[in-house]
PDB file of C-alpha atoms in Angstrom:
ATOM      1  CA  MET A 281     -18.528-116.173 -22.662  1.00 68.00           C
ATOM      2  CA  ASN A 282     -18.510-115.320 -18.882  1.00 91.00           C
ATOM      3  CA  ILE A 283     -20.547-112.452 -18.579  1.00 98.00           C
ATOM      4  CA  GLU A 284     -23.466-111.183 -20.782  1.00 98.00           C
ATOM      5  CA  LEU A 285     -25.501-108.083 -20.586  1.00 98.00           C
ATOM      6  CA  ARG A 286     -28.200-107.108 -23.089  1.00 98.00           C
ATOM      7  CA  ASP A 287     -30.197-103.958 -23.162  1.00 98.00           C
ATOM      8  CA  VAL A 288     -29.717-103.898 -19.115  1.00 98.00           C
ATOM      9  CA  GLY A 289     -31.417-100.877 -17.450  1.00 98.00           C
ATOM     10  CA  VAL A 290     -31.801-100.123 -13.624  1.00 98.00           C
ATOM     11  CA  ARG A 291     -34.120 -97.220 -12.405  1.00 95.00           C
ATOM     12  CA  THR A 292     -33.977 -95.377  -9.306  1.00 89.00           C
ATOM     13  CA  PRO A 293     -36.778 -93.075  -7.883  1.00 87.00           C
ATOM     14  CA  ARG A 294     -34.733 -90.207  -9.374  1.00 85.00           C
ATOM     15  CA  ASN A 295     -33.201 -91.386 -12.854  1.00 87.00           C
ATOM     16  CA  LEU A 296     -31.714 -94.441 -14.614  1.00 91.00           C
ATOM     17  CA  ALA A 297     -28.900 -95.744 -12.717  1.00 96.00           C
ATOM     18  CA  LEU A 298     -28.133 -97.808 -15.872  1.00 97.00           C
ATOM     19  CA  ASN A 299     -29.614 -97.429 -19.367  1.00 96.00           C
ATOM     20  CA  ASP A 300     -29.478 -99.634 -22.145  1.00 96.00           C
ATOM     21  CA  ILE A 301     -26.218-101.418 -21.247  1.00 98.00           C
ATOM     22  CA  ALA A 302     -24.765-104.301 -23.639  1.00 98.00           C
ATOM     23  CA  LEU A 303     -21.584-105.742 -22.572  1.00 97.00           C
ATOM     24  CA  SER A 304     -19.808-109.254 -22.880  1.00 98.00           C
ATOM     25  CA  ILE A 305     -16.657-110.162 -20.880  1.00 98.00           C
ATOM     26  CA  GLU A 306     -14.709-113.434 -21.777  1.00 98.00           C
ATOM     27  CA  SER A 307     -13.549-115.857 -19.378  1.00 97.00           C
ATOM     28  CA  GLY A 308     -10.170-114.714 -17.668  1.00 97.00           C
ATOM     29  CA  GLU A 309     -10.122-111.155 -18.753  1.00 98.00           C
ATOM     30  CA  GLN A 310      -9.083-108.051 -16.523  1.00 98.00           C
ATOM     31  CA  VAL A 311     -11.374-105.365 -17.058  1.00 98.00           C
ATOM     32  CA  ALA A 312     -11.584-101.726 -15.271  1.00 98.00           C
ATOM     33  CA  ILE A 313     -14.666 -99.579 -15.252  1.00 98.00           C
ATOM     34  CA  ILE A 314     -13.774 -95.932 -14.970  1.00 98.00           C
ATOM     35  CA  GLY A 315     -16.150 -93.063 -15.065  1.00 97.00           C
ATOM     36  CA  PRO A 316     -17.147 -89.966 -12.969  1.00 95.00           C
ATOM     37  CA  SER A 317     -18.886 -90.193  -9.368  1.00 93.00           C
ATOM     38  CA  GLY A 318     -22.395 -91.451 -10.038  1.00 92.00           C
ATOM     39  CA  ALA A 319     -21.772 -92.864 -13.360  1.00 96.00           C
ATOM     40  CA  GLY A 320     -23.228 -96.185 -12.417  1.00 96.00           C
ATOM     41  CA  LYS A 321     -20.030 -98.249 -11.587  1.00 97.00           C
ATOM     42  CA  SER A 322     -21.160 -99.586  -8.370  1.00 96.00           C
ATOM     43  CA  THR A 323     -24.458-100.157  -9.567  1.00 97.00           C
ATOM     44  CA  LEU A 324     -23.149-102.360 -12.638  1.00 98.00           C
ATOM     45  CA  LEU A 325     -20.942-104.392 -10.175  1.00 98.00           C
ATOM     46  CA  ARG A 326     -23.894-105.310  -8.033  1.00 97.00           C
ATOM     47  CA  LEU A 327     -25.557-106.552 -10.983  1.00 98.00           C
ATOM     48  CA  LEU A 328     -22.741-108.810 -11.903  1.00 98.00           C
ATOM     49  CA  ALA A 329     -22.350-110.074  -8.172  1.00 97.00           C
ATOM     50  CA  THR A 330     -26.462-110.793  -8.397  1.00 97.00           C
ATOM     51  CA  ALA A 331     -26.877-108.508  -5.480  1.00 96.00           C
ATOM     52  CA  GLN A 332     -29.497-106.488  -7.659  1.00 96.00           C
ATOM     53  CA  LYS A 333     -31.956-107.634 -10.147  1.00 97.00           C
ATOM     54  CA  PRO A 334     -31.757-105.333 -13.315  1.00 97.00           C
ATOM     55  CA  ASP A 335     -35.354-103.699 -14.129  1.00 97.00           C
ATOM     56  CA  THR A 336     -35.063-104.390 -17.722  1.00 97.00           C
ATOM     57  CA  GLY A 337     -32.773-106.492 -20.236  1.00 98.00           C
ATOM     58  CA  SER A 338     -31.321-110.031 -19.584  1.00 97.00           C
ATOM     59  CA  LEU A 339     -27.899-110.773 -17.606  1.00 98.00           C
ATOM     60  CA  LYS A 340     -25.615-113.861 -17.530  1.00 97.00           C
ATOM     61  CA  THR A 341     -23.073-113.996 -14.811  1.00 97.00           C
ATOM     62  CA  LEU A 342     -20.627-116.978 -14.998  1.00 97.00           C
ATOM     63  CA  ASN A 343     -22.723-118.157 -18.070  1.00 96.00           C
ATOM     64  CA  VAL A 344     -25.848-118.452 -15.960  1.00 97.00           C
ATOM     65  CA  ALA A 345     -28.928-116.120 -15.716  1.00 98.00           C
ATOM     66  CA  PRO A 346     -29.298-115.699 -12.061  1.00 97.00           C
ATOM     67  CA  TRP A 347     -32.781-114.555 -11.796  1.00 97.00           C
ATOM     68  CA  SER A 348     -33.949-117.676 -13.574  1.00 97.00           C
ATOM     69  CA  LEU A 349     -32.705-119.684 -10.561  1.00 97.00           C
ATOM     70  CA  ASN A 350     -34.323-120.392  -7.178  1.00 97.00           C
ATOM     71  CA  SER A 351     -32.690-118.778  -4.179  1.00 95.00           C
ATOM     72  CA  ARG A 352     -30.588-121.881  -3.272  1.00 93.00           C
ATOM     73  CA  ALA A 353     -29.188-121.971  -6.725  1.00 96.00           C
ATOM     74  CA  ARG A 354     -28.417-118.328  -6.824  1.00 96.00           C
ATOM     75  CA  GLN A 355     -26.530-118.753  -3.636  1.00 93.00           C
ATOM     76  CA  LYS A 356     -24.432-121.400  -4.758  1.00 94.00           C
ATOM     77  CA  LEU A 357     -23.760-119.129  -7.906  1.00 96.00           C
ATOM     78  CA  ARG A 358     -22.571-116.342  -5.394  1.00 95.00           C
ATOM     79  CA  ALA A 359     -20.010-118.824  -3.707  1.00 94.00           C
ATOM     80  CA  ARG A 360     -18.279-118.676  -7.254  1.00 96.00           C
ATOM     81  CA  ILE A 361     -18.051-114.691  -7.015  1.00 97.00           C
ATOM     82  CA  GLY A 362     -15.611-112.946  -5.160  1.00 97.00           C
ATOM     83  CA  LEU A 363     -16.748-109.286  -3.962  1.00 96.00           C
ATOM     84  CA  ILE A 364     -14.383-106.902  -2.570  1.00 97.00           C
ATOM     85  CA  GLN A 365     -16.078-103.611  -1.567  1.00 96.00           C
ATOM     86  CA  GLN A 366     -14.516-100.099  -0.793  1.00 95.00           C
ATOM     87  CA  SER A 367     -15.666-100.398   2.655  1.00 95.00           C
ATOM     88  CA  PRO A 368     -15.557-103.730   3.348  1.00 95.00           C
ATOM     89  CA  PRO A 369     -18.531-104.887   5.708  1.00 93.00           C
ATOM     90  CA  LEU A 370     -16.268-106.772   8.293  1.00 94.00           C
ATOM     91  CA  PRO A 371     -17.616-107.230  11.786  1.00 94.00           C
ATOM     92  CA  PRO A 372     -15.328-104.709  14.135  1.00 95.00           C
ATOM     93  CA  ARG A 373     -14.879-107.171  16.860  1.00 94.00           C
ATOM     94  CA  GLN A 374     -14.233-110.307  14.657  1.00 94.00           C
ATOM     95  CA  ARG A 375     -10.575-111.405  14.089  1.00 95.00           C
ATOM     96  CA  VAL A 376      -8.783-111.053  10.841  1.00 97.00           C
ATOM     97  CA  VAL A 377      -8.069-114.807  10.538  1.00 95.00           C
ATOM     98  CA  THR A 378     -12.006-115.441  11.046  1.00 93.00           C
ATOM     99  CA  SER A 379     -13.050-112.789   8.556  1.00 94.00           C
ATOM    100  CA  ILE A 380     -10.926-114.495   5.809  1.00 94.00           C
ATOM    101  CA  ALA A 381     -11.846-117.804   6.569  1.00 92.00           C
ATOM    102  CA  ALA A 382     -15.470-116.827   5.957  1.00 89.00           C
ATOM    103  CA  GLY A 383     -14.781-116.284   2.510  1.00 90.00           C
ATOM    104  CA  ARG A 384     -15.205-120.075   1.722  1.00 89.00           C
ATOM    105  CA  ALA A 385     -18.244-120.295   4.081  1.00 83.00           C
ATOM    106  CA  GLY A 386     -20.448-120.638   0.844  1.00 78.00           C
ATOM    107  CA  GLN A 387     -18.642-123.540  -0.237  1.00 80.00           C
ATOM    108  CA  TRP A 388     -19.017-125.310   3.158  1.00 74.00           C
ATOM    109  CA  SER A 389     -21.636-127.288   5.199  1.00 76.00           C
ATOM    110  CA  ILE A 390     -23.521-125.087   7.742  1.00 79.00           C
ATOM    111  CA  PHE A 391     -21.494-127.330  10.322  1.00 79.00           C
ATOM    112  CA  LYS A 392     -18.181-126.814   8.936  1.00 77.00           C
ATOM    113  CA  SER A 393     -19.084-122.996   8.632  1.00 75.00           C
ATOM    114  CA  LEU A 394     -19.984-122.834  12.377  1.00 78.00           C
ATOM    115  CA  LEU A 395     -16.834-124.648  13.443  1.00 78.00           C
ATOM    116  CA  ASN A 396     -14.776-122.375  11.410  1.00 74.00           C
ATOM    117  CA  LEU A 397     -16.080-119.347  13.302  1.00 73.00           C
ATOM    118  CA  ILE A 398     -14.892-121.186  16.740  1.00 77.00           C
ATOM    119  CA  TYR A 399     -11.642-122.256  15.346  1.00 81.00           C
ATOM    120  CA  PRO A 400     -10.243-121.440  11.894  1.00 82.00           C
ATOM    121  CA  LEU A 401      -9.587-124.739   9.903  1.00 82.00           C
ATOM    122  CA  ASP A 402      -6.865-123.484   7.659  1.00 90.00           C
ATOM    123  CA  ILE A 403      -4.576-121.012   9.525  1.00 94.00           C
ATOM    124  CA  THR A 404      -1.469-121.745   6.935  1.00 95.00           C
ATOM    125  CA  GLY A 405      -3.639-120.930   3.794  1.00 94.00           C
ATOM    126  CA  ILE A 406      -5.010-117.945   5.324  1.00 95.00           C
ATOM    127  CA  HIS A 407      -1.545-116.798   6.709  1.00 97.00           C
ATOM    128  CA  ALA A 408       0.014-117.402   3.023  1.00 97.00           C
ATOM    129  CA  ASN A 409      -2.742-114.972   1.608  1.00 96.00           C
ATOM    130  CA  LEU A 410      -2.077-112.302   4.100  1.00 97.00           C
ATOM    131  CA  ALA A 411       1.642-112.590   3.545  1.00 97.00           C
ATOM    132  CA  LYS A 412       1.061-111.717  -0.047  1.00 97.00           C
ATOM    133  CA  LEU A 413      -0.416-108.452   1.158  1.00 97.00           C
ATOM    134  CA  ASP A 414       2.228-107.745   3.971  1.00 97.00           C
ATOM    135  CA  LEU A 415      -0.373-108.241   6.508  1.00 97.00           C
ATOM    136  CA  ALA A 416       0.711-111.774   7.983  1.00 98.00           C
ATOM    137  CA  GLU A 417       1.387-110.258  11.411  1.00 98.00           C
ATOM    138  CA  LYS A 418      -2.134-109.056  11.600  1.00 98.00           C
ATOM    139  CA  ILE A 419      -3.557-112.371  11.383  1.00 97.00           C
ATOM    140  CA  PHE A 420      -5.005-112.768  15.030  1.00 96.00           C
ATOM    141  CA  GLU A 421      -5.922-108.982  15.201  1.00 97.00           C
ATOM    142  CA  ARG A 422      -9.194-107.687  15.433  1.00 97.00           C
ATOM    143  CA  CYS A 423     -10.607-105.799  12.404  1.00 97.00           C
ATOM    144  CA  ASP A 424     -11.445-102.610  14.363  1.00 97.00           C
ATOM    145  CA  GLN A 425      -7.733-102.376  15.154  1.00 97.00           C
ATOM    146  CA  LEU A 426      -6.904-101.999  11.386  1.00 97.00           C
ATOM    147  CA  SER A 427      -6.645 -98.965   9.116  1.00 97.00           C
ATOM    148  CA  GLY A 428      -8.856 -98.402   6.410  1.00 97.00           C
ATOM    149  CA  GLY A 429      -6.176 -99.436   3.810  1.00 97.00           C
ATOM    150  CA  GLN A 430      -5.532-102.478   5.822  1.00 98.00           C
ATOM    151  CA  LEU A 431      -8.965-103.470   5.971  1.00 98.00           C
ATOM    152  CA  GLN A 432      -9.343-102.881   2.094  1.00 98.00           C
ATOM    153  CA  ARG A 433      -6.186-105.602   1.915  1.00 98.00           C
ATOM    154  CA  VAL A 434      -7.880-107.926   4.209  1.00 98.00           C
ATOM    155  CA  ALA A 435     -11.231-107.955   2.155  1.00 97.00           C
ATOM    156  CA  ILE A 436      -9.028-108.710  -1.024  1.00 98.00           C
ATOM    157  CA  ALA A 437      -7.140-111.388   0.786  1.00 97.00           C
ATOM    158  CA  ARG A 438     -10.466-112.716   1.750  1.00 96.00           C
ATOM    159  CA  ALA A 439     -11.506-112.937  -1.998  1.00 97.00           C
ATOM    160  CA  LEU A 440      -8.258-114.548  -2.946  1.00 97.00           C
ATOM    161  CA  TYR A 441      -8.693-117.232  -0.141  1.00 95.00           C
ATOM    162  CA  GLN A 442     -12.216-117.782  -1.559  1.00 95.00           C
ATOM    163  CA  GLN A 443     -10.675-119.106  -4.948  1.00 96.00           C
ATOM    164  CA  PRO A 444     -13.655-117.626  -6.885  1.00 97.00           C
ATOM    165  CA  GLU A 445     -14.137-117.795 -10.686  1.00 97.00           C
ATOM    166  CA  LEU A 446     -15.060-114.078 -10.981  1.00 98.00           C
ATOM    167  CA  ILE A 447     -13.649-111.287  -8.935  1.00 98.00           C
ATOM    168  CA  LEU A 448     -15.687-108.046  -8.754  1.00 98.00           C
ATOM    169  CA  ALA A 449     -13.991-105.293  -7.068  1.00 98.00           C
ATOM    170  CA  ASP A 450     -15.271-101.849  -6.466  1.00 98.00           C
ATOM    171  CA  GLU A 451     -12.582 -99.135  -5.795  1.00 97.00           C
ATOM    172  CA  PRO A 452     -10.381-101.621  -3.727  1.00 98.00           C
ATOM    173  CA  VAL A 453      -7.529 -99.489  -3.331  1.00 98.00           C
ATOM    174  CA  SER A 454      -8.979 -96.001  -2.366  1.00 96.00           C
ATOM    175  CA  ALA A 455      -7.763 -95.899   1.233  1.00 96.00           C
ATOM    176  CA  MET A 456      -4.095 -96.967   0.210  1.00 97.00           C
ATOM    177  CA  ASP A 457      -1.237 -94.545  -0.543  1.00 96.00           C
ATOM    178  CA  PRO A 458      -0.208 -94.484  -4.401  1.00 95.00           C
ATOM    179  CA  LEU A 459       2.629 -96.874  -4.083  1.00 96.00           C
ATOM    180  CA  LEU A 460       0.706 -99.460  -2.234  1.00 97.00           C
ATOM    181  CA  ALA A 461      -2.217 -99.015  -4.511  1.00 97.00           C
ATOM    182  CA  GLN A 462       0.170 -99.858  -7.219  1.00 97.00           C
ATOM    183  CA  HIS A 463       1.458-103.047  -5.507  1.00 97.00           C
ATOM    184  CA  THR A 464      -2.060-104.397  -4.477  1.00 98.00           C
ATOM    185  CA  LEU A 465      -3.605-103.976  -7.925  1.00 98.00           C
ATOM    186  CA  ALA A 466      -0.564-105.547  -9.602  1.00 98.00           C
ATOM    187  CA  LEU A 467      -1.024-108.422  -6.986  1.00 98.00           C
ATOM    188  CA  LEU A 468      -4.672-108.850  -7.605  1.00 98.00           C
ATOM    189  CA  ASN A 469      -4.094-108.919 -11.495  1.00 98.00           C
ATOM    190  CA  ARG A 470      -1.488-111.754 -11.063  1.00 98.00           C
ATOM    191  CA  GLU A 471      -3.496-113.693  -8.772  1.00 98.00           C
ATOM    192  CA  ALA A 472      -6.296-113.658 -11.292  1.00 98.00           C
ATOM    193  CA  GLN A 473      -4.184-114.604 -14.189  1.00 97.00           C
ATOM    194  CA  THR A 474      -2.662-117.506 -12.258  1.00 97.00           C
ATOM    195  CA  SER A 475      -6.206-118.742 -11.133  1.00 97.00           C
ATOM    196  CA  LYS A 476      -7.604-118.055 -14.528  1.00 97.00           C
ATOM    197  CA  ALA A 477     -10.389-115.904 -12.713  1.00 98.00           C
ATOM    198  CA  THR A 478     -12.308-113.155 -14.538  1.00 98.00           C
ATOM    199  CA  LEU A 479     -11.221-109.816 -12.695  1.00 98.00           C
ATOM    200  CA  VAL A 480     -13.579-106.940 -12.903  1.00 98.00           C
ATOM    201  CA  VAL A 481     -12.639-103.660 -11.181  1.00 98.00           C
ATOM    202  CA  SER A 482     -14.265-100.067 -10.744  1.00 98.00           C
ATOM    203  CA  LEU A 483     -11.684 -97.355 -10.434  1.00 97.00           C
ATOM    204  CA  HIS A 484     -11.952 -93.602 -10.207  1.00 92.00           C
ATOM    205  CA  ASN A 485      -8.082 -93.258 -10.608  1.00 93.00           C
ATOM    206  CA  LEU A 486      -7.523 -93.121 -14.384  1.00 94.00           C
ATOM    207  CA  GLU A 487      -3.625 -93.682 -14.150  1.00 95.00           C
ATOM    208  CA  LEU A 488      -4.280 -96.988 -12.163  1.00 97.00           C
ATOM    209  CA  ALA A 489      -6.665 -98.205 -14.644  1.00 97.00           C
ATOM    210  CA  LEU A 490      -4.520 -97.386 -17.783  1.00 96.00           C
ATOM    211  CA  ARG A 491      -1.630 -98.988 -16.128  1.00 96.00           C
ATOM    212  CA  HIS A 492      -2.846-102.226 -14.712  1.00 97.00           C
ATOM    213  CA  PHE A 493      -5.881-103.194 -17.221  1.00 98.00           C
ATOM    214  CA  PRO A 494      -5.714-104.306 -20.821  1.00 98.00           C
ATOM    215  CA  ARG A 495      -9.395-103.251 -21.355  1.00 98.00           C
ATOM    216  CA  VAL A 496     -11.032-100.403 -19.878  1.00 98.00           C
ATOM    217  CA  ILE A 497     -14.821 -99.427 -19.944  1.00 98.00           C
ATOM    218  CA  GLY A 498     -15.757 -96.024 -19.674  1.00 98.00           C
ATOM    219  CA  LEU A 499     -19.092 -95.449 -17.973  1.00 98.00           C
ATOM    220  CA  ARG A 500     -21.100 -92.012 -17.681  1.00 97.00           C
ATOM    221  CA  ASP A 501     -24.663 -91.017 -16.856  1.00 95.00           C
ATOM    222  CA  GLY A 502     -25.337 -94.932 -16.680  1.00 97.00           C
ATOM    223  CA  GLN A 503     -24.456 -95.654 -20.388  1.00 97.00           C
ATOM    224  CA  ILE A 504     -21.065 -97.133 -21.742  1.00 98.00           C
ATOM    225  CA  LEU A 505     -19.273 -94.203 -23.479  1.00 97.00           C
ATOM    226  CA  PHE A 506     -16.467 -96.362 -24.804  1.00 98.00           C
ATOM    227  CA  ASP A 507     -15.113-100.042 -24.211  1.00 98.00           C
ATOM    228  CA  LYS A 508     -11.921-100.697 -25.864  1.00 98.00           C
ATOM    229  CA  PRO A 509      -8.003-101.657 -25.122  1.00 98.00           C
ATOM    230  CA  ALA A 510      -6.465 -99.241 -22.667  1.00 97.00           C
ATOM    231  CA  GLU A 511      -3.641 -98.003 -25.298  1.00 97.00           C
ATOM    232  CA  GLU A 512      -6.583 -97.088 -27.858  1.00 97.00           C
ATOM    233  CA  ILE A 513      -8.456 -94.662 -25.558  1.00 97.00           C
ATOM    234  CA  ARG A 514      -8.212 -91.124 -27.143  1.00 96.00           C
ATOM    235  CA  SER A 515      -7.809 -87.798 -24.819  1.00 95.00           C
ATOM    236  CA  ASP A 516     -10.867 -86.667 -26.340  1.00 95.00           C
ATOM    237  CA  GLU A 517     -12.730 -89.610 -25.164  1.00 97.00           C
ATOM    238  CA  LEU A 518     -11.345 -89.051 -21.473  1.00 96.00           C
ATOM    239  CA  ASP A 519     -12.443 -85.384 -21.748  1.00 95.00           C
ATOM    240  CA  GLN A 520     -15.725 -86.385 -22.694  1.00 96.00           C
ATOM    241  CA  LEU A 521     -16.084 -88.982 -19.984  1.00 96.00           C
ATOM    242  CA  TYR A 522     -15.129 -86.662 -17.168  1.00 94.00           C
ATOM    243  CA  ALA A 523     -16.862 -83.252 -18.576  1.00 91.00           C
ATOM    244  CA  ASN A 524     -17.532 -80.982 -15.326  1.00 79.00           C
ATOM    245  CA  GLU A 525     -15.866 -83.598 -13.417  1.00 57.00           C
ATOM    246  CA  GLN A 526     -13.745 -81.537 -10.706  1.00 54.00           C
ATOM    247  CA  LEU A 527     -12.136 -84.597  -8.964  1.00 47.00           C
ATOM    248  CA  GLN A 528     -10.725 -86.489 -12.035  1.00 47.00           C
ATOM    249  CA  PRO A 529      -9.386 -84.353 -14.888  1.00 46.00           C
ATOM    250  CA  ALA A 530      -8.778 -86.279 -18.151  1.00 44.00           C
ATOM    251  CA  ILE A 531      -5.150 -86.969 -18.954  1.00 49.00           C
ATOM    252  CA  GLY A 532      -3.859 -86.165 -22.488  1.00 46.00           C
ATOM    253  CA  HIS A 533      -1.781 -88.592 -25.100  1.00 45.00           C
ATOM    254  CA  THR A 534       1.676 -87.518 -23.639  1.00 45.00           C
ATOM    255  CA  GLU A 535       0.930 -88.465 -19.782  1.00 46.00           C
ATOM    256  CA  ARG A 536      -0.833 -91.699 -20.899  1.00 48.00           C
ATOM    257  CA  GLU A 537       2.070 -92.928 -22.969  1.00 48.00           C
ATOM    258  CA  GLN A 538       4.267 -92.099 -20.038  1.00 50.00           C
ATOM    259  CA  PHE A 539       2.024 -94.456 -17.950  1.00 45.00           C
ATOM    260  CA  GLN A 540       2.260 -97.143 -20.381  1.00 46.00           C
ATOM    261  CA  GLN A 541       5.979 -96.840 -21.196  1.00 47.00           C
ATOM    262  CA  GLN A 542       7.007 -97.047 -17.540  1.00 47.00           C
ATOM    263  CA  PRO A 543       8.124-100.560 -16.551  1.00 43.00           C
ATOM    264  CA  GLN A 544       5.677-102.554 -14.410  1.00 42.00           C
ATOM    265  CA  GLN A 545       6.906-102.457 -10.687  1.00 37.00           C
ATOM    266  CA  GLN A 546       8.356-105.813  -9.421  1.00 36.00           C
ATOM    267  CA  PRO A 547       6.871-107.314  -6.249  1.00 35.00           C
ATOM    268  CA  LEU A 548       7.880-105.133  -3.222  1.00 31.00           C
ATOM    269  CA  THR A 549       7.074-104.757   0.482  1.00 31.00           C
ATOM    270  CA  PRO A 550       4.803-101.726   0.260  1.00 36.00           C
ATOM    271  CA  PRO A 551       4.563 -99.245   3.193  1.00 36.00           C
ATOM    272  CA  ARG A 552       1.813-100.273   5.938  1.00 39.00           C
ATOM    273  CA  SER A 553      -1.269 -98.352   5.379  1.00 43.00           C
TER     274      SER A 553
END
């Protein structure tokens, strides 16, 4: 078992962001979390990343109960987790090469981390990760010179360079065009498979979730509505998940089958975003 939540709840001043969540994810699984805005997807990822403590229940990440550890041990645990945020908090004036190199800062000594800020120690490795995402030519540019989609790809390259055991991604392709989003998610899945890392991704785009992930969790109002293989999800379950959600209508069996029957796209050079 890689991840385990038992009766987990998170309270906010207004409501329960998560309520009575029971969930287990095995090592190496690839899981998509879907649901309408405000369903609790980001809160769930913050819990898994040990960025937030649950108010009730118990949580294990990478087979460890993070909140039973002291702060130093918890920081070491976080170094094994790669977090990809929808709006990556990358310093605007920092160069791409430095931002990606910082992905391994938690695994290095303080001296090595500071030295790396002055002169990146593994330009070849960083360049190789950027090349996978068609960003190799941006390696020495500043982050404030990049588009939103390019910044998201830099964040993905940083997580891949980190070589984590668990990759958590919160809407990682929301700023990309459809073709680039497909290519990037396919790459992220392949890289996770190759490294045998567990991958958990929250997505608002239903098509991307059904196409790229074998297991899909539907979250609504802080509760799990369903948790099952993508091919077993019924249209009525999607209707219930997205009821009154104006931005993402549910799709029926016919459309879902078309997504599943289409051949997977081979690696290609996507248009720049």
